[in-house]
Amino acid sequence: MDYAAFGDVLVFDTTYRTNQYKKPFVILAGVSNHFMIIIFGCALLLDETMKTYTWVLETLIEAVDGQRPISVVTNGDRAMRQLMLKKCKIVEFDNAWARMVKQYKLENNNWVLEIHRKRDKWAEAYLRGHMFAGMRSTQRIEGMNAYFNMFLEQKVRLYEFVAQYDRALARMRVNEPETESKTENSFPVLTTPLRSLEKHAAELFTRKIFSLFRREINKEGKLFVMERVELEDRGTYRFGEYKAPTSTWTVEYFRADITIKCCYLKFESFGIPCCHMVTVMKSEQLMCIPPSCVLKRWTRRARSGYEQPSLTQISGTLTQTARFGILSSCFSEMSYYASHADNDFEEAREMAFQMTLKMKKRWAMRTEYNIAVGDKNIAPKLCGVGDPNVVKTKGNPRGTSSMGKPPKPRRCGYCRSIEHTKRRCKKLASTSRREGSDSDIETFMNTELEPHMEDIDEPTNSQV
């Protein structure tokens, strides 16, 4: 369901390794409507070949009913990031690249030539207008690696790895209800002069996306209209920026369907209106953000409208695991709200108790029915990785002798009776009362040495 709402951008991080077997651990992630990293899945690979990576992506597409991402972000060379993120036009980038190559005499360097041929896959100037949702590199995913390090140590075994991975995801998902609650139950303070647009954005977007859009409203103050041309079907604006005379931006406003197109292409690549589009909204006296300038993935209702995927072709264990996770998330959110007041807490606890009893009775009835019809798949265990089956060992079972005879009964260490132990021996108690008697020495010798006498064999002639 997360992928259905936020699978337009897929981050494919291949740099992470953690387990005892030195196998690469690949994280498949995206970004949610709260601008937080969201994990779609992971893969523990055998190797790092093209064939293996192809299998991972094909398996993911099959799992999400064929929905392909718009963009895929993978890790690249760290030294190239500052050049690749330079925000400029294509001509400016090409000129800067030519100056760099000439300065360092790299005209015949094979690596530089190969990277330049692939510039349309990594350079900001060439990727403007392509949707990446702010995930232009795997840098944010590398922060996830540090998070997983708290749970996944390099010496962890495979069966421990799966359980620890589930723990890490569970803790990540606890943070989302808190962020969701902040968005739904609070309202930010309006601070910009464009109160109508700012208020509409606060009602429409999540809190994090609203803060990013408010930055664009604040940037609008640096812009001024250089030229305005009215055509038959649209109006064209050309803007300049304060203290940046060489920077000009062109925006087209189509009044028929209230559509705004900016040459900056921030809306096409990130999904929120840029400051140039905000200036047009102000000039056209718009009181709210046009629907054409709103991307659903950043709104509060980003997940609405997506049905739960069918689990009919998945095994019963995976189905129960999925249901367990969904219910845990739902009740976690309810618990957060109910914990703020005494009466809400008492009501929620009572309802949870009654519901637990009801579900437990139904589960017991299904279990009895399955036993009656001979269904063996009724193990009452929670989701996760269970313990392995206990196998028969090569040694003798505990409590039996090597010859299959029953063990010898315990005897009294003083009188050798099997009816009691030395602590409750009456003969020993009566003998101990004779103080100063020579029998004390005899009692001591009998008590301490007699239990061991049976282990001493009679000496043979050779031993003599």
Short mmCIF file of C-alpha atoms in Angstrom, two decimals:
data_model
loop_
_atom_site.label_atom_id
_atom_site.label_comp_id
_atom_site.label_asym_id
_atom_site.label_seq_id
_atom_site.Cartn_x
_atom_site.Cartn_y
_atom_site.Cartn_z
CA MET A 1 0.00 0.00 0.00
CA ASP A 2 2.92 2.35 0.69
CA TYR A 3 4.37 1.59 -2.71
CA ALA A 4 1.01 2.27 -4.40
CA ALA A 5 1.00 5.78 -2.90
CA PHE A 6 4.72 6.63 -2.97
CA GLY A 7 6.26 4.26 -5.50
CA ASP A 8 6.82 6.93 -8.13
CA VAL A 9 10.42 7.29 -6.92
CA LEU A 10 12.43 4.22 -5.92
CA VAL A 11 15.78 4.46 -4.11
CA PHE A 12 17.94 1.40 -4.71
CA ASP A 13 20.87 1.40 -2.30
CA THR A 14 23.48 -1.28 -2.99
CA THR A 15 26.25 -0.26 -0.62
CA TYR A 16 25.10 -1.86 2.61
CA ARG A 17 26.62 -5.10 3.95
CA THR A 18 25.88 -6.55 7.34
CA ASN A 19 25.74 -10.19 8.36
CA GLN A 20 28.07 -12.98 9.22
CA TYR A 21 28.09 -14.28 5.65
CA LYS A 22 29.31 -11.00 4.05
CA LYS A 23 26.32 -10.84 1.71
CA PRO A 24 25.08 -7.49 0.34
CA PHE A 25 21.93 -6.16 1.95
CA VAL A 26 19.91 -3.99 -0.45
CA ILE A 27 17.32 -1.49 0.77
CA LEU A 28 14.39 -0.61 -1.50
CA ALA A 29 12.92 2.63 -0.24
CA GLY A 30 11.07 5.79 -1.14
CA VAL A 31 9.84 9.00 0.47
CA SER A 32 6.43 9.39 2.15
CA ASN A 33 4.08 12.37 2.17
CA HIS A 34 5.79 13.51 5.40
CA PHE A 35 9.11 13.65 3.49
CA MET A 36 10.36 10.70 5.54
CA ILE A 37 12.16 7.62 4.30
CA ILE A 38 9.77 4.70 3.88
CA ILE A 39 10.98 1.13 3.35
CA PHE A 40 9.25 -0.87 0.63
CA GLY A 41 11.35 -3.98 1.13
CA CYS A 42 14.84 -5.37 1.25
CA ALA A 43 16.90 -8.09 -0.37
CA LEU A 44 19.73 -10.18 1.00
CA LEU A 45 21.73 -11.03 -2.12
CA LEU A 46 24.15 -13.74 -3.06
CA ASP A 47 26.36 -11.42 -5.11
CA GLU A 48 26.42 -7.99 -6.76
CA THR A 49 26.05 -8.92 -10.42
CA MET A 50 23.77 -7.36 -13.01
CA LYS A 51 21.74 -10.56 -13.15
CA THR A 52 21.06 -10.45 -9.42
CA TYR A 53 20.03 -6.79 -9.44
CA THR A 54 17.75 -7.41 -12.40
CA TRP A 55 16.08 -10.22 -10.47
CA VAL A 56 15.52 -7.92 -7.46
CA LEU A 57 13.81 -5.23 -9.52
CA GLU A 58 11.72 -7.71 -11.51
CA THR A 59 10.60 -9.41 -8.30
CA LEU A 60 9.62 -6.06 -6.79
CA ILE A 61 7.57 -5.08 -9.86
CA GLU A 62 5.83 -8.47 -9.72
CA ALA A 63 5.02 -8.01 -6.02
CA VAL A 64 3.38 -4.59 -6.63
CA ASP A 65 1.17 -5.78 -9.51
CA GLY A 66 3.35 -4.32 -12.26
CA GLN A 67 3.46 -0.71 -11.06
CA ARG A 68 6.75 0.70 -12.30
CA PRO A 69 8.45 3.70 -10.68
CA ILE A 70 8.90 6.93 -12.59
CA SER A 71 12.50 7.33 -11.42
CA VAL A 72 15.09 5.03 -9.83
CA VAL A 73 17.90 6.50 -7.75
CA THR A 74 21.08 4.49 -7.15
CA ASN A 75 24.36 5.29 -5.48
CA GLY A 76 27.12 6.90 -7.54
CA ASP A 77 30.59 8.32 -7.09
CA ARG A 78 30.70 10.64 -4.05
CA ALA A 79 33.22 12.98 -5.67
CA MET A 80 30.79 13.77 -8.49
CA ARG A 81 27.89 14.93 -6.28
CA GLN A 82 28.85 18.64 -6.05
CA LEU A 83 29.06 18.92 -9.81
CA MET A 84 25.92 16.82 -10.44
CA LEU A 85 23.75 18.95 -8.10
CA LYS A 86 24.73 22.29 -9.66
CA LYS A 87 21.48 24.08 -10.53
CA CYS A 88 22.00 25.69 -13.92
CA LYS A 89 20.91 25.45 -17.51
CA ILE A 90 22.26 22.87 -19.94
CA VAL A 91 24.46 25.40 -21.78
CA GLU A 92 25.96 26.63 -18.51
CA PHE A 93 26.68 23.07 -17.40
CA ASP A 94 28.37 22.15 -20.68
CA ASN A 95 30.57 25.26 -20.51
CA ALA A 96 31.54 24.53 -16.89
CA TRP A 97 32.38 20.93 -17.80
CA ALA A 98 34.55 22.01 -20.72
CA ARG A 99 36.48 24.46 -18.51
CA MET A 100 37.07 21.76 -15.88
CA VAL A 101 38.32 19.23 -18.45
CA LYS A 102 40.67 21.78 -20.00
CA GLN A 103 41.98 23.01 -16.65
CA TYR A 104 42.97 19.51 -15.46
CA LYS A 105 43.94 18.21 -18.95
CA LEU A 106 41.44 15.36 -18.96
CA GLU A 107 40.53 15.43 -22.64
CA ASN A 108 41.73 11.83 -23.18
CA ASN A 109 40.72 10.38 -19.81
CA ASN A 110 38.46 7.36 -20.45
CA TRP A 111 36.57 7.69 -17.17
CA VAL A 112 35.80 11.37 -17.76
CA LEU A 113 34.64 10.66 -21.30
CA GLU A 114 32.38 7.83 -20.12
CA ILE A 115 30.85 9.95 -17.34
CA HIS A 116 30.19 12.79 -19.76
CA ARG A 117 28.33 10.45 -22.12
CA LYS A 118 26.02 9.53 -19.20
CA ARG A 119 25.45 13.13 -18.08
CA ASP A 120 21.73 12.91 -18.82
CA LYS A 121 21.44 10.36 -15.97
CA TRP A 122 23.11 12.33 -13.20
CA ALA A 123 23.51 16.05 -14.00
CA GLU A 124 20.92 18.39 -12.47
CA ALA A 125 20.79 20.50 -15.64
CA TYR A 126 19.70 17.50 -17.72
CA LEU A 127 17.33 16.02 -15.12
CA ARG A 128 15.23 19.12 -14.54
CA GLY A 129 11.58 18.26 -15.08
CA HIS A 130 11.95 14.60 -14.11
CA MET A 131 10.16 13.52 -10.93
CA PHE A 132 12.51 12.60 -8.06
CA ALA A 133 10.53 13.85 -5.02
CA GLY A 134 13.65 15.41 -3.53
CA MET A 135 15.58 12.11 -3.64
CA ARG A 136 18.33 12.97 -6.09
CA SER A 137 20.90 10.73 -4.37
CA THR A 138 21.10 7.86 -1.89
CA GLN A 139 22.50 10.15 0.80
CA ARG A 140 19.33 9.98 2.90
CA ILE A 141 19.26 6.19 2.57
CA GLU A 142 22.83 6.07 3.87
CA GLY A 143 21.37 7.52 7.07
CA MET A 144 19.15 4.43 7.17
CA ASN A 145 22.28 2.30 7.14
CA ALA A 146 23.43 3.95 10.37
CA TYR A 147 19.98 3.28 11.82
CA PHE A 148 20.04 -0.41 10.86
CA ASN A 149 23.52 -0.69 12.40
CA MET A 150 21.87 -0.48 15.82
CA PHE A 151 20.02 -3.72 15.08
CA LEU A 152 22.12 -5.58 12.53
CA GLU A 153 25.64 -6.41 13.57
CA GLN A 154 28.13 -7.94 11.19
CA LYS A 155 28.32 -11.13 13.24
CA VAL A 156 24.57 -11.69 13.20
CA ARG A 157 23.38 -15.02 11.79
CA LEU A 158 20.69 -15.40 9.17
CA TYR A 159 17.84 -16.42 11.46
CA GLU A 160 18.75 -13.57 13.82
CA PHE A 161 19.04 -11.17 10.89
CA VAL A 162 15.39 -11.56 9.88
CA ALA A 163 14.11 -11.01 13.43
CA GLN A 164 16.32 -7.95 13.95
CA TYR A 165 15.24 -6.49 10.61
CA ASP A 166 11.59 -6.79 11.69
CA ARG A 167 12.42 -5.02 14.95
CA ALA A 168 14.08 -2.16 13.08
CA LEU A 169 11.08 -1.68 10.79
CA ALA A 170 8.64 -1.82 13.69
CA ARG A 171 10.48 0.97 15.49
CA MET A 172 10.58 3.06 12.30
CA ARG A 173 6.82 2.76 11.87
CA VAL A 174 6.19 3.92 15.42
CA ASN A 175 7.45 7.39 14.44
CA GLU A 176 4.93 7.81 11.64
CA PRO A 177 1.76 7.99 13.83
CA GLU A 178 3.43 10.75 15.86
CA THR A 179 4.13 12.79 12.73
CA GLU A 180 0.65 12.08 11.41
CA SER A 181 -0.90 13.19 14.69
CA LYS A 182 1.03 16.46 14.61
CA THR A 183 -0.27 17.19 11.13
CA GLU A 184 -3.90 16.30 11.90
CA ASN A 185 -4.27 17.83 15.38
CA SER A 186 -2.32 21.07 15.15
CA PHE A 187 -2.22 24.06 12.84
CA PRO A 188 0.87 26.13 12.05
CA VAL A 189 1.09 29.85 12.73
CA LEU A 190 0.62 31.86 9.54
CA THR A 191 3.53 34.27 9.02
CA THR A 192 3.56 35.39 5.37
CA PRO A 193 1.62 38.27 3.76
CA LEU A 194 -0.12 35.82 1.37
CA ARG A 195 -2.38 34.49 4.14
CA SER A 196 -4.97 32.87 1.85
CA LEU A 197 -2.43 30.79 -0.07
CA GLU A 198 -0.53 29.96 3.10
CA LYS A 199 -3.68 28.83 4.93
CA HIS A 200 -4.79 26.68 2.02
CA ALA A 201 -1.37 25.05 1.89
CA ALA A 202 -1.50 24.32 5.64
CA GLU A 203 -4.88 22.62 5.22
CA LEU A 204 -3.78 20.69 2.15
CA PHE A 205 -0.22 19.50 2.71
CA THR A 206 1.46 17.63 5.53
CA ARG A 207 3.41 19.72 8.01
CA LYS A 208 6.84 19.11 6.45
CA ILE A 209 5.68 19.82 2.90
CA PHE A 210 3.88 22.94 4.09
CA SER A 211 7.13 24.27 5.57
CA LEU A 212 8.87 23.69 2.23
CA PHE A 213 6.10 25.49 0.35
CA ARG A 214 6.22 28.41 2.80
CA ARG A 215 9.89 28.87 1.89
CA GLU A 216 8.80 29.40 -1.71
CA ILE A 217 6.30 32.03 -0.55
CA ASN A 218 9.11 33.84 1.28
CA LYS A 219 11.33 33.71 -1.83
CA GLU A 220 8.57 35.39 -3.81
CA GLY A 221 9.52 38.71 -2.21
CA LYS A 222 12.79 38.80 -4.20
CA LEU A 223 11.06 38.54 -7.58
CA PHE A 224 9.68 41.34 -9.75
CA VAL A 225 7.79 41.31 -13.04
CA MET A 226 9.98 42.36 -15.96
CA GLU A 227 7.47 41.70 -18.71
CA ARG A 228 3.86 40.57 -19.04
CA VAL A 229 2.35 39.49 -22.35
CA GLU A 230 -1.34 38.70 -22.78
CA LEU A 231 -2.14 36.17 -25.50
CA GLU A 232 -5.45 34.68 -26.58
CA ASP A 233 -5.30 31.53 -24.46
CA ARG A 234 -2.65 32.37 -21.89
CA GLY A 235 -0.65 35.03 -20.16
CA THR A 236 3.16 34.97 -20.13
CA TYR A 237 5.22 36.42 -17.29
CA ARG A 238 8.95 37.07 -17.26
CA PHE A 239 10.47 37.55 -13.81
CA GLY A 240 13.77 38.90 -12.58
CA GLU A 241 15.40 38.40 -9.21
CA TYR A 242 16.63 41.08 -6.84
CA LYS A 243 20.45 41.47 -7.00
CA ALA A 244 20.61 38.83 -9.76
CA PRO A 245 20.06 40.69 -13.04
CA THR A 246 21.17 37.79 -15.21
CA SER A 247 18.56 35.41 -13.77
CA THR A 248 15.25 35.49 -15.61
CA TRP A 249 12.37 33.04 -15.47
CA THR A 250 9.35 32.61 -17.74
CA VAL A 251 5.98 31.41 -16.46
CA GLU A 252 2.85 30.71 -18.50
CA TYR A 253 -0.65 30.96 -17.01
CA PHE A 254 -3.54 29.22 -18.82
CA ARG A 255 -6.81 30.71 -17.59
CA ALA A 256 -9.10 28.08 -19.12
CA ASP A 257 -8.03 25.29 -16.78
CA ILE A 258 -6.01 27.43 -14.30
CA THR A 259 -2.72 25.75 -15.18
CA ILE A 260 0.68 27.27 -14.44
CA LYS A 261 3.87 26.20 -16.23
CA CYS A 262 7.28 27.48 -15.14
CA CYS A 263 10.57 27.02 -16.97
CA TYR A 264 12.24 26.33 -13.62
CA LEU A 265 10.40 22.93 -13.62
CA LYS A 266 10.49 22.53 -9.86
CA PHE A 267 6.90 21.32 -9.73
CA GLU A 268 7.65 18.64 -12.34
CA SER A 269 10.77 17.42 -10.48
CA PHE A 270 9.78 17.91 -6.82
CA GLY A 271 6.01 18.27 -6.77
CA ILE A 272 5.41 21.62 -5.04
CA PRO A 273 4.89 25.05 -6.72
CA CYS A 274 8.01 27.19 -7.00
CA CYS A 275 8.31 30.86 -6.01
CA HIS A 276 7.76 31.93 -9.64
CA MET A 277 4.42 30.13 -9.73
CA VAL A 278 3.49 31.72 -6.39
CA THR A 279 4.16 35.16 -7.89
CA VAL A 280 1.73 34.39 -10.72
CA MET A 281 -0.89 33.27 -8.19
CA LYS A 282 -0.50 36.61 -6.43
CA SER A 283 -0.66 38.57 -9.68
CA GLU A 284 -3.82 36.73 -10.76
CA GLN A 285 -5.46 37.27 -7.33
CA LEU A 286 -5.86 33.52 -6.62
CA MET A 287 -7.08 32.76 -3.11
CA CYS A 288 -6.05 29.08 -3.14
CA ILE A 289 -3.56 26.83 -4.86
CA PRO A 290 -4.92 25.56 -8.20
CA PRO A 291 -5.57 21.78 -8.34
CA SER A 292 -3.14 21.51 -11.26
CA CYS A 293 -0.38 22.67 -8.88
CA VAL A 294 -1.12 20.08 -6.19
CA LEU A 295 0.50 16.63 -6.22
CA LYS A 296 -1.51 14.08 -4.24
CA ARG A 297 1.55 12.29 -2.88
CA TRP A 298 2.38 15.33 -0.70
CA THR A 299 -1.12 15.86 0.69
CA ARG A 300 -2.59 14.62 3.96
CA ARG A 301 -4.79 12.13 2.09
CA ALA A 302 -2.00 10.62 0.02
CA ARG A 303 -2.91 7.02 0.93
CA SER A 304 -6.67 7.40 0.39
CA GLY A 305 -8.12 5.68 -2.66
CA TYR A 306 -5.60 2.83 -2.72
CA GLU A 307 -7.07 -0.59 -2.02
CA GLN A 308 -5.32 -3.18 0.07
CA PRO A 309 -3.46 -5.64 -2.19
CA SER A 310 -4.94 -9.09 -2.58
CA LEU A 311 -3.38 -11.79 -0.41
CA THR A 312 -5.27 -14.76 -1.87
CA GLN A 313 -2.23 -16.18 -3.63
CA ILE A 314 0.08 -15.78 -0.65
CA SER A 315 0.66 -18.46 1.96
CA GLY A 316 -1.28 -18.43 5.22
CA THR A 317 1.77 -17.49 7.28
CA LEU A 318 2.52 -14.41 5.17
CA THR A 319 -1.14 -13.44 5.21
CA GLN A 320 -1.24 -13.62 9.01
CA THR A 321 2.01 -11.66 9.17
CA ALA A 322 0.60 -8.89 6.98
CA ARG A 323 -2.62 -8.73 8.98
CA PHE A 324 -0.65 -8.63 12.23
CA GLY A 325 1.40 -5.67 11.00
CA ILE A 326 -1.63 -3.73 9.76
CA LEU A 327 -3.55 -4.24 13.01
CA SER A 328 -0.50 -3.30 15.08
CA SER A 329 -0.17 -0.04 13.18
CA CYS A 330 -3.88 0.76 13.59
CA PHE A 331 -3.99 0.06 17.31
CA SER A 332 -0.70 1.90 17.83
CA GLU A 333 -2.28 5.08 16.46
CA MET A 334 -5.40 4.55 18.60
CA SER A 335 -3.24 4.01 21.68
CA TYR A 336 -1.46 7.30 21.08
CA TYR A 337 -4.69 9.29 21.13
CA ALA A 338 -6.26 7.34 24.02
CA SER A 339 -3.22 7.80 26.28
CA HIS A 340 -3.75 11.55 26.69
CA ALA A 341 -6.78 11.38 29.00
CA ASP A 342 -7.81 9.13 31.88
CA ASN A 343 -11.33 8.40 30.65
CA ASP A 344 -10.13 7.71 27.10
CA PHE A 345 -7.45 5.40 28.46
CA GLU A 346 -9.94 3.44 30.59
CA GLU A 347 -12.43 3.15 27.72
CA ALA A 348 -9.78 2.01 25.23
CA ARG A 349 -8.36 -0.55 27.67
CA GLU A 350 -11.80 -2.00 28.39
CA MET A 351 -12.64 -2.21 24.69
CA ALA A 352 -9.30 -3.86 23.96
CA PHE A 353 -9.89 -6.39 26.75
CA GLN A 354 -13.37 -7.27 25.48
CA MET A 355 -12.19 -7.48 21.88
CA THR A 356 -9.27 -9.70 22.87
CA LEU A 357 -11.60 -12.14 24.66
CA LYS A 358 -13.93 -12.20 21.65
CA MET A 359 -11.14 -12.83 19.15
CA LYS A 360 -9.56 -15.45 21.42
CA LYS A 361 -12.83 -17.41 21.62
CA ARG A 362 -13.21 -17.33 17.85
CA TRP A 363 -9.63 -18.48 17.39
CA ALA A 364 -10.22 -21.37 19.86
CA MET A 365 -13.35 -22.44 17.97
CA ARG A 366 -11.49 -22.44 14.64
CA THR A 367 -8.66 -24.40 16.22
CA GLU A 368 -11.04 -27.07 17.56
CA TYR A 369 -12.72 -27.31 14.16
CA ASN A 370 -9.40 -27.69 12.37
CA ILE A 371 -8.39 -30.45 14.76
CA ALA A 372 -11.70 -32.20 14.13
CA VAL A 373 -11.28 -32.14 10.34
CA GLY A 374 -7.61 -33.06 10.54
CA ASP A 375 -6.05 -29.79 9.47
CA LYS A 376 -2.45 -29.67 10.71
CA ASN A 377 -1.78 -26.02 9.80
CA ILE A 378 -3.09 -24.61 13.08
CA ALA A 379 0.07 -23.81 14.99
CA PRO A 380 -0.79 -21.06 17.53
CA LYS A 381 2.27 -18.92 16.98
CA LEU A 382 2.81 -15.24 16.25
CA CYS A 383 4.32 -14.03 13.03
CA GLY A 384 8.06 -14.11 12.57
CA VAL A 385 10.83 -16.66 12.42
CA GLY A 386 10.21 -19.59 14.77
CA ASP A 387 12.67 -21.88 16.46
CA PRO A 388 13.96 -24.85 14.44
CA ASN A 389 12.67 -28.34 15.12
CA VAL A 390 14.47 -30.32 17.82
CA VAL A 391 16.30 -33.28 16.31
CA LYS A 392 17.34 -36.52 18.03
CA THR A 393 20.86 -36.35 19.39
CA LYS A 394 23.45 -39.11 19.14
CA GLY A 395 23.97 -39.43 22.90
CA ASN A 396 21.82 -41.29 25.38
CA PRO A 397 18.66 -39.60 26.65
CA ARG A 398 19.04 -38.02 30.02
CA GLY A 399 18.02 -40.22 32.96
CA THR A 400 18.68 -43.64 31.36
CA SER A 401 21.73 -45.85 31.63
CA SER A 402 23.82 -47.07 28.76
CA MET A 403 22.39 -50.60 29.02
CA GLY A 404 18.77 -49.50 29.07
CA LYS A 405 18.38 -50.34 32.80
CA PRO A 406 16.53 -48.04 35.19
CA PRO A 407 18.72 -45.84 37.40
CA LYS A 408 19.65 -47.06 40.91
CA PRO A 409 17.48 -45.70 43.73
CA ARG A 410 18.99 -43.24 46.19
CA ARG A 411 20.04 -44.77 49.53
CA CYS A 412 20.65 -43.37 52.98
CA GLY A 413 24.28 -42.54 53.41
CA TYR A 414 24.28 -43.98 56.97
CA CYS A 415 22.06 -47.07 57.14
CA ARG A 416 21.85 -47.74 53.36
CA SER A 417 18.05 -47.83 53.41
CA ILE A 418 16.13 -46.68 50.31
CA GLU A 419 13.16 -45.36 52.28
CA HIS A 420 14.84 -42.13 53.38
CA THR A 421 17.99 -40.02 53.04
CA LYS A 422 20.77 -39.36 55.54
CA ARG A 423 19.18 -36.09 56.62
CA ARG A 424 16.12 -37.97 57.96
CA CYS A 425 17.90 -41.05 59.23
CA LYS A 426 16.70 -41.90 62.81
CA LYS A 427 19.67 -44.15 63.53
CA LEU A 428 22.09 -41.35 62.72
CA ALA A 429 20.14 -38.93 64.92
CA SER A 430 20.21 -41.29 67.94
CA THR A 431 23.88 -41.99 67.52
CA SER A 432 24.80 -38.28 67.31
CA ARG A 433 23.38 -37.69 70.81
CA ARG A 434 26.09 -39.82 72.44
CA GLU A 435 28.63 -37.13 73.11
CA GLY A 436 32.14 -38.06 74.21
CA SER A 437 31.60 -41.66 73.15
CA ASP A 438 33.95 -43.67 70.98
CA SER A 439 30.95 -44.38 68.80
CA ASP A 440 31.22 -40.77 67.48
CA ILE A 441 34.34 -41.73 65.63
CA GLU A 442 32.70 -44.87 64.32
CA THR A 443 29.61 -42.90 63.24
CA PHE A 444 31.77 -40.40 61.42
CA MET A 445 33.67 -43.14 59.65
CA ASN A 446 30.50 -44.95 58.66
CA THR A 447 28.74 -41.77 57.54
CA GLU A 448 31.54 -40.39 55.45
CA LEU A 449 33.21 -43.48 54.07
CA GLU A 450 30.48 -46.09 53.73
CA PRO A 451 28.78 -44.52 50.70
CA HIS A 452 32.02 -44.87 48.81
CA MET A 453 32.87 -48.39 49.90
CA GLU A 454 30.68 -50.00 47.29
CA ASP A 455 32.80 -48.42 44.58
CA ILE A 456 35.97 -50.10 45.90
CA ASP A 457 36.53 -53.58 44.45
CA GLU A 458 38.25 -56.38 46.26
CA PRO A 459 41.98 -56.41 45.40
CA THR A 460 43.19 -59.15 43.07
CA ASN A 461 46.34 -61.15 43.57
CA SER A 462 48.17 -59.07 40.99
CA GLN A 463 47.16 -55.86 42.76
CA VAL A 464 48.44 -57.30 46.07
#
